[in-house]
GROMACS .gro file of C-alpha atoms in nm:
model
  302
    1MET     CA    1  -5.206  -2.528  -1.659
    2PHE     CA    2  -5.183  -2.180  -1.801
    3ARG     CA    3  -5.368  -2.031  -1.503
    4ILE     CA    4  -5.142  -2.216  -1.258
    5SER     CA    5  -4.821  -2.095  -1.427
    6VAL     CA    6  -4.952  -1.737  -1.435
    7SER     CA    7  -5.035  -1.747  -1.063
    8VAL     CA    8  -4.688  -1.886  -0.976
    9CYS     CA    9  -4.518  -1.615  -1.178
   10CYS     CA   10  -4.727  -1.348  -1.010
   11ARG     CA   11  -4.632  -1.483  -0.668
   12GLN     CA   12  -4.260  -1.478  -0.751
   13ILE     CA   13  -4.280  -1.125  -0.889
   14GLY     CA   14  -4.464  -1.014  -0.576
   15LYS     CA   15  -4.201  -1.171  -0.347
   16ARG     CA   16  -3.919  -1.000  -0.537
   17PHE     CA   17  -4.100  -0.666  -0.522
   18VAL     CA   18  -4.152  -0.698  -0.147
   19SER     CA   19  -3.790  -0.801  -0.089
   20THR     CA   20  -3.668  -0.507  -0.295
   21ILE     CA   21  -3.873  -0.264  -0.090
   22SER     CA   22  -3.761  -0.422   0.238
   23GLY     CA   23  -3.392  -0.400   0.137
   24ASP     CA   24  -3.312  -0.769   0.102
   25GLY     CA   25  -3.238  -0.735  -0.270
   26GLY     CA   26  -3.388  -1.073  -0.349
   27LEU     CA   27  -3.078  -1.261  -0.218
   28PRO     CA   28  -3.119  -1.609  -0.072
   29SER     CA   29  -3.087  -1.648   0.302
   30ASN     CA   30  -2.740  -1.804   0.287
   31LEU     CA   31  -2.600  -1.495   0.107
   32ARG     CA   32  -2.749  -1.231   0.336
   33LEU     CA   33  -2.532  -1.073   0.606
   34PRO     CA   34  -2.668  -1.107   0.959
   35SER     CA   35  -2.767  -0.783   1.123
   36ASN     CA   36  -2.497  -0.806   1.392
   37LEU     CA   37  -2.220  -0.802   1.128
   38ILE     CA   38  -2.339  -0.495   0.943
   39GLU     CA   39  -2.147  -0.191   1.068
   40LEU     CA   40  -2.354   0.119   1.107
   41PRO     CA   41  -2.187   0.439   0.988
   42THR     CA   42  -2.056   0.637   1.281
   43ALA     CA   43  -1.964   1.003   1.291
   44LYS     CA   44  -1.596   1.093   1.272
   45ARG     CA   45  -1.428   1.281   1.552
   46PRO     CA   46  -1.468   1.659   1.535
   47PRO     CA   47  -1.174   1.873   1.420
   48PRO     CA   48  -0.949   2.001   1.698
   49THR     CA   49  -0.968   2.363   1.584
   50GLY     CA   50  -1.182   2.573   1.815
   51SER     CA   51  -1.178   2.322   2.099
   52GLU     CA   52  -1.176   2.443   2.459
   53LEU     CA   53  -0.958   2.155   2.581
   54PRO     CA   54  -0.608   2.249   2.702
   55VAL     CA   55  -0.298   2.208   2.488
   56LEU     CA   56  -0.100   1.931   2.657
   57ARG     CA   57   0.203   1.942   2.430
   58ARG     CA   58   0.380   2.234   2.263
   59CYS     CA   59   0.640   2.220   1.987
   60GLN     CA   60   0.989   2.202   2.133
   61VAL     CA   61   1.145   2.340   1.814
   62GLN     CA   62   1.078   2.703   1.728
   63ILE     CA   63   0.817   2.755   1.457
   64PRO     CA   64   0.881   3.016   1.186
   65PRO     CA   65   0.667   3.328   1.230
   66HIS     CA   66   0.487   3.281   0.898
   67LEU     CA   67   0.367   2.932   0.997
   68SER     CA   68   0.141   2.799   1.271
   69ALA     CA   69   0.129   2.473   1.462
   70ARG     CA   70  -0.107   2.196   1.350
   71PRO     CA   71  -0.332   2.085   1.639
   72THR     CA   72  -0.462   1.732   1.679
   73TRP     CA   73  -0.622   1.522   1.949
   74LEU     CA   74  -0.432   1.340   2.222
   75GLU     CA   75  -0.570   0.992   2.281
   76SER     CA   76  -0.506   0.703   2.518
   77LEU     CA   77  -0.510   0.324   2.495
   78ARG     CA   78  -0.641   0.276   2.848
   79SER     CA   79  -1.007   0.281   2.744
   80ARG     CA   80  -1.221   0.333   2.437
   81GLU     CA   81  -1.370   0.661   2.561
   82GLU     CA   82  -1.035   0.838   2.620
   83ASP     CA   83  -0.999   0.961   2.263
   84GLN     CA   84  -0.998   1.337   2.336
   85LEU     CA   85  -0.778   1.401   2.638
   86GLY     CA   86  -0.651   1.730   2.505
   87LEU     CA   87  -0.470   1.894   2.216
   88VAL     CA   88  -0.123   1.837   2.076
   89ASP     CA   89   0.062   2.094   1.865
   90LEU     CA   90   0.260   1.948   1.575
   91HIS     CA   91   0.538   2.129   1.390
   92PRO     CA   92   0.422   2.249   1.045
   93ASP     CA   93   0.762   2.179   0.883
   94VAL     CA   94   0.719   1.808   0.964
   95PHE     CA   95   0.344   1.743   0.964
   96ALA     CA   96   0.220   2.008   0.718
   97VAL     CA   97   0.452   2.006   0.418
   98PRO     CA   98   0.309   2.023   0.065
   99PRO     CA   99   0.219   1.684  -0.085
  100ARG     CA  100   0.481   1.540  -0.321
  101VAL     CA  101   0.375   1.212  -0.478
  102ASP     CA  102   0.692   1.206  -0.685
  103ILE     CA  103   0.905   1.209  -0.370
  104LEU     CA  104   0.702   0.927  -0.215
  105HIS     CA  105   0.740   0.721  -0.531
  106GLU     CA  106   1.113   0.788  -0.549
  107VAL     CA  107   1.172   0.686  -0.187
  108GLU     CA  108   0.948   0.380  -0.218
  109VAL     CA  109   1.135   0.255  -0.527
  110TRP     CA  110   1.466   0.315  -0.351
  111GLN     CA  111   1.357   0.120  -0.043
  112ARG     CA  112   1.259  -0.176  -0.256
  113ASN     CA  113   1.572  -0.178  -0.469
  114TYR     CA  114   1.868  -0.074  -0.257
  115LYS     CA  115   1.884  -0.418  -0.092
  116ARG     CA  116   1.782  -0.612  -0.401
  117ILE     CA  117   2.025  -0.867  -0.545
  118SER     CA  118   1.940  -1.063  -0.859
  119HIS     CA  119   2.098  -1.408  -0.880
  120ALA     CA  120   1.986  -1.474  -1.239
  121LYS     CA  121   2.277  -1.607  -1.442
  122VAL     CA  122   2.310  -1.782  -1.778
  123LYS     CA  123   2.606  -1.961  -1.938
  124THR     CA  124   2.803  -1.822  -2.228
  125ARG     CA  125   2.941  -2.035  -2.509
  126ALA     CA  126   3.263  -2.074  -2.311
  127GLU     CA  127   3.078  -2.226  -2.012
  128VAL     CA  128   2.840  -2.465  -2.191
  129SER     CA  129   2.969  -2.821  -2.205
  130GLY     CA  130   3.062  -2.969  -2.545
  131GLY     CA  131   3.142  -2.804  -2.874
  132GLY     CA  132   3.514  -2.862  -2.862
  133ARG     CA  133   3.556  -2.968  -3.223
  134LYS     CA  134   3.433  -2.833  -3.550
  135PRO     CA  135   3.099  -3.005  -3.641
  136TRP     CA  136   3.195  -3.046  -4.008
  137LYS     CA  137   3.461  -2.923  -4.243
  138GLN     CA  138   3.461  -2.569  -4.364
  139LYS     CA  139   3.397  -2.636  -4.734
  140GLY     CA  140   3.241  -2.899  -4.953
  141SER     CA  141   2.943  -3.010  -4.744
  142GLY     CA  142   2.697  -2.752  -4.876
  143ARG     CA  143   2.595  -2.651  -4.526
  144ALA     CA  144   2.659  -2.325  -4.346
  145ARG     CA  145   3.000  -2.298  -4.188
  146HIS     CA  146   3.019  -2.347  -3.808
  147GLY     CA  147   3.303  -2.385  -3.567
  148SER     CA  148   3.116  -2.515  -3.260
  149ILE     CA  149   2.778  -2.666  -3.178
  150ARG     CA  150   2.765  -2.446  -2.863
  151SER     CA  151   2.742  -2.123  -3.060
  152PRO     CA  152   2.449  -1.895  -2.961
  153LEU     CA  153   2.298  -1.985  -3.300
  154TRP     CA  154   2.256  -2.348  -3.197
  155ARG     CA  155   1.992  -2.505  -2.977
  156GLY     CA  156   2.151  -2.576  -2.641
  157GLY     CA  157   2.430  -2.331  -2.707
  158GLY     CA  158   2.544  -2.038  -2.499
  159VAL     CA  159   2.343  -1.722  -2.436
  160THR     CA  160   2.458  -1.385  -2.561
  161HIS     CA  161   2.413  -1.071  -2.349
  162GLY     CA  162   2.222  -1.263  -2.079
  163PRO     CA  163   2.212  -1.186  -1.705
  164ARG     CA  164   2.540  -1.251  -1.527
  165GLY     CA  165   2.439  -1.249  -1.161
  166PRO     CA  166   2.458  -1.186  -0.880
  167THR     CA  167   2.368  -0.829  -0.972
  168SER     CA  168   2.326  -0.560  -0.707
  169TYR     CA  169   2.073  -0.282  -0.754
  170TYR     CA  170   2.219  -0.078  -0.467
  171TYR     CA  171   2.210   0.299  -0.488
  172MET     CA  172   2.157   0.575  -0.235
  173LEU     CA  173   1.919   0.865  -0.244
  174PRO     CA  174   2.032   1.201  -0.109
  175MET     CA  175   1.952   1.236   0.258
  176LYS     CA  176   1.747   1.548   0.188
  177VAL     CA  177   1.516   1.347  -0.039
  178ARG     CA  178   1.476   1.068   0.216
  179VAL     CA  179   1.396   1.317   0.492
  180LEU     CA  180   1.145   1.494   0.268
  181GLY     CA  181   0.981   1.158   0.196
  182LEU     CA  182   0.924   1.101   0.568
  183LYS     CA  183   0.780   1.451   0.608
  184VAL     CA  184   0.544   1.409   0.312
  185ALA     CA  185   0.423   1.071   0.441
  186LEU     CA  186   0.358   1.211   0.791
  187SER     CA  187   0.180   1.515   0.648
  188SER     CA  188  -0.039   1.296   0.425
  189LYS     CA  189  -0.141   1.080   0.719
  190LEU     CA  190  -0.236   1.386   0.922
  191ALA     CA  191  -0.429   1.546   0.635
  192GLN     CA  192  -0.627   1.225   0.577
  193ASP     CA  193  -0.702   1.185   0.952
  194TYR     CA  194  -0.499   0.864   0.962
  195LEU     CA  195  -0.248   0.998   1.217
  196HIS     CA  196  -0.325   0.952   1.588
  197ILE     CA  197  -0.124   1.064   1.890
  198VAL     CA  198  -0.138   0.869   2.218
  199ASP     CA  199   0.012   0.961   2.553
  200SER     CA  200   0.170   0.617   2.607
  201LEU     CA  201   0.132   0.252   2.513
  202GLU     CA  202  -0.007   0.145   2.849
  203MET     CA  203  -0.302  -0.094   2.810
  204PRO     CA  204  -0.527  -0.245   3.078
  205SER     CA  205  -0.520  -0.591   2.920
  206PRO     CA  206  -0.283  -0.800   2.705
  207ASP     CA  207  -0.581  -0.944   2.516
  208PRO     CA  208  -0.546  -0.890   2.139
  209GLN     CA  209  -0.924  -0.864   2.109
  210TYR     CA  210  -0.919  -0.550   2.324
  211LEU     CA  211  -0.679  -0.381   2.083
  212LEU     CA  212  -0.882  -0.488   1.778
  213GLU     CA  213  -1.206  -0.360   1.931
  214LEU     CA  214  -1.035  -0.033   2.024
  215ALA     CA  215  -0.914   0.016   1.667
  216ARG     CA  216  -1.259  -0.068   1.532
  217TYR     CA  217  -1.435   0.166   1.774
  218ARG     CA  218  -1.207   0.458   1.681
  219GLN     CA  219  -1.219   0.377   1.309
  220TRP     CA  220  -0.847   0.316   1.270
  221GLY     CA  221  -0.897   0.112   0.956
  222GLU     CA  222  -0.784  -0.236   0.860
  223SER     CA  223  -0.417  -0.205   0.962
  224VAL     CA  224  -0.240  -0.004   1.233
  225LEU     CA  225   0.127   0.086   1.275
  226ILE     CA  226   0.227   0.187   1.629
  227VAL     CA  227   0.553   0.378   1.680
  228ASP     CA  228   0.737   0.447   2.005
  229VAL     CA  229   1.087   0.561   2.101
  230ASN     CA  230   1.147   0.348   2.408
  231GLU     CA  231   1.329   0.021   2.353
  232GLU     CA  232   1.148  -0.147   2.645
  233LEU     CA  233   0.780  -0.145   2.555
  234PRO     CA  234   0.498  -0.229   2.797
  235GLU     CA  235   0.435  -0.600   2.834
  236ASN     CA  236   0.065  -0.575   2.753
  237ILE     CA  237   0.118  -0.411   2.413
  238LEU     CA  238   0.384  -0.667   2.320
  239LYS     CA  239   0.160  -0.961   2.408
  240ALA     CA  240  -0.141  -0.806   2.233
  241THR     CA  241   0.045  -0.749   1.905
  242ALA     CA  242   0.253  -1.068   1.906
  243ASP     CA  243   0.005  -1.272   1.701
  244LEU     CA  244  -0.172  -0.990   1.516
  245LYS     CA  245  -0.096  -0.945   1.146
  246THR     CA  246  -0.276  -0.611   1.110
  247VAL     CA  247  -0.125  -0.432   1.413
  248THR     CA  248   0.252  -0.382   1.435
  249VAL     CA  249   0.478  -0.202   1.682
  250ILE     CA  250   0.813  -0.064   1.562
  251PRO     CA  251   1.070   0.175   1.712
  252ALA     CA  252   1.075   0.535   1.594
  253ILE     CA  253   1.427   0.498   1.458
  254GLY     CA  254   1.298   0.235   1.212
  255LEU     CA  255   1.005   0.439   1.080
  256ASN     CA  256   1.014   0.453   0.700
  257VAL     CA  257   0.800   0.557   0.405
  258HIS     CA  258   0.721   0.201   0.295
  259SER     CA  259   0.575   0.108   0.634
  260MET     CA  260   0.365   0.425   0.652
  261LEU     CA  261   0.221   0.359   0.306
  262LYS     CA  262   0.164  -0.009   0.383
  263TYR     CA  263  -0.045   0.050   0.696
  264GLU     CA  264  -0.364   0.251   0.690
  265THR     CA  265  -0.335   0.421   1.030
  266LEU     CA  266  -0.024   0.554   1.202
  267VAL     CA  267  -0.022   0.584   1.582
  268LEU     CA  268   0.259   0.785   1.744
  269THR     CA  269   0.338   0.837   2.108
  270LEU     CA  270   0.434   1.178   2.244
  271ASP     CA  271   0.797   1.067   2.276
  272ALA     CA  272   0.793   0.951   1.913
  273VAL     CA  273   0.660   1.291   1.801
  274ASN     CA  274   0.940   1.470   1.987
  275PHE     CA  275   1.198   1.232   1.840
  276LEU     CA  276   1.076   1.274   1.483
  277GLU     CA  277   1.050   1.653   1.499
  278LYS     CA  278   1.395   1.692   1.654
  279ASN     CA  279   1.576   1.465   1.410
  280LEU     CA  280   1.391   1.560   1.091
  281LEU     CA  281   1.424   1.934   1.153
  282TRP     CA  282   1.794   1.891   1.226
  283HIS     CA  283   1.851   1.818   0.857
  284ASP     CA  284   1.697   2.155   0.767
  285THR     CA  285   1.950   2.346   0.977
  286ARG     CA  286   2.269   2.142   0.940
  287TYR     CA  287   2.548   2.299   0.739
  288SER     CA  288   2.820   2.035   0.768
  289PRO     CA  289   2.832   1.720   0.548
  290LEU     CA  290   2.623   1.432   0.664
  291TYR     CA  291   2.920   1.196   0.660
  292PRO     CA  292   3.225   1.406   0.753
  293PHE     CA  293   3.575   1.269   0.766
  294LYS     CA  294   3.577   1.286   1.144
  295LEU     CA  295   3.309   1.143   1.368
  296PRO     CA  296   3.102   1.215   1.572
  297TYR     CA  297   2.893   1.483   1.402
  298SER     CA  298   2.965   1.833   1.519
  299ASP     CA  299   2.601   1.942   1.522
  300PHE     CA  300   2.419   1.611   1.577
  301PRO     CA  301   2.121   1.651   1.815
  302LEU     CA  302   2.185   1.499   2.155
   0.00000   0.00000   0.00000
């Protein structure tokens, strides 16, 4: 019996040693990932600096002489291979501002709270039913004196200094801080290579699987936020993203810090880039109040 147990133990040790060398890790077959589901590491796209491809888009707003444009690749959704059509110059005052985590946190907290309304409410001693008469006489009983059984000292009595909802948590951040939050979020996405520029949202197929495979092939991460200026989007992109929870299309006027932090990858069209640069840089050069007594704005970009 001793020899048999020793031989069995040796066999098990040998199997574990072989599995460790082969890379299986000694896991049972039902816990091992099949080979077709294991993603092989792929090389990231090369940096756009030093590329010989033409610059297909220049900054429409003048760049200060002490700064330089930030180049990035122009991609397309028409096929998986069209990921380097050319170069796009981005304005450094929008896509290359210094990182400010405090500004991102301040804008994120404001976005979560400025529409928040708390409906928590408790009753005071005047609103609790009962307690109209004195529970016992003032003197002679030996007990502590009380005037009502609905006092906050009593069980079932009113609540002192409790919430008296509905309570609004509305407040507004200065527009300069909100604009800086958008710039910091855009700059962070570009610095982390999570910002992609496409020429348009034209797709060859409305199949959602095509969009998911495209995002996986280009390493766009687990979630994608697509931004465009046009109100009428192509039919294929609308059908492809209708039932997808990880890919969302929003207009450029609704772009906010919370959405950019929520999604891993941000995809902008060329029209969206022009719209963001024009409107965000307008706040750097405006001298009149944001909300003057007379509308429309005197220096609002047309």
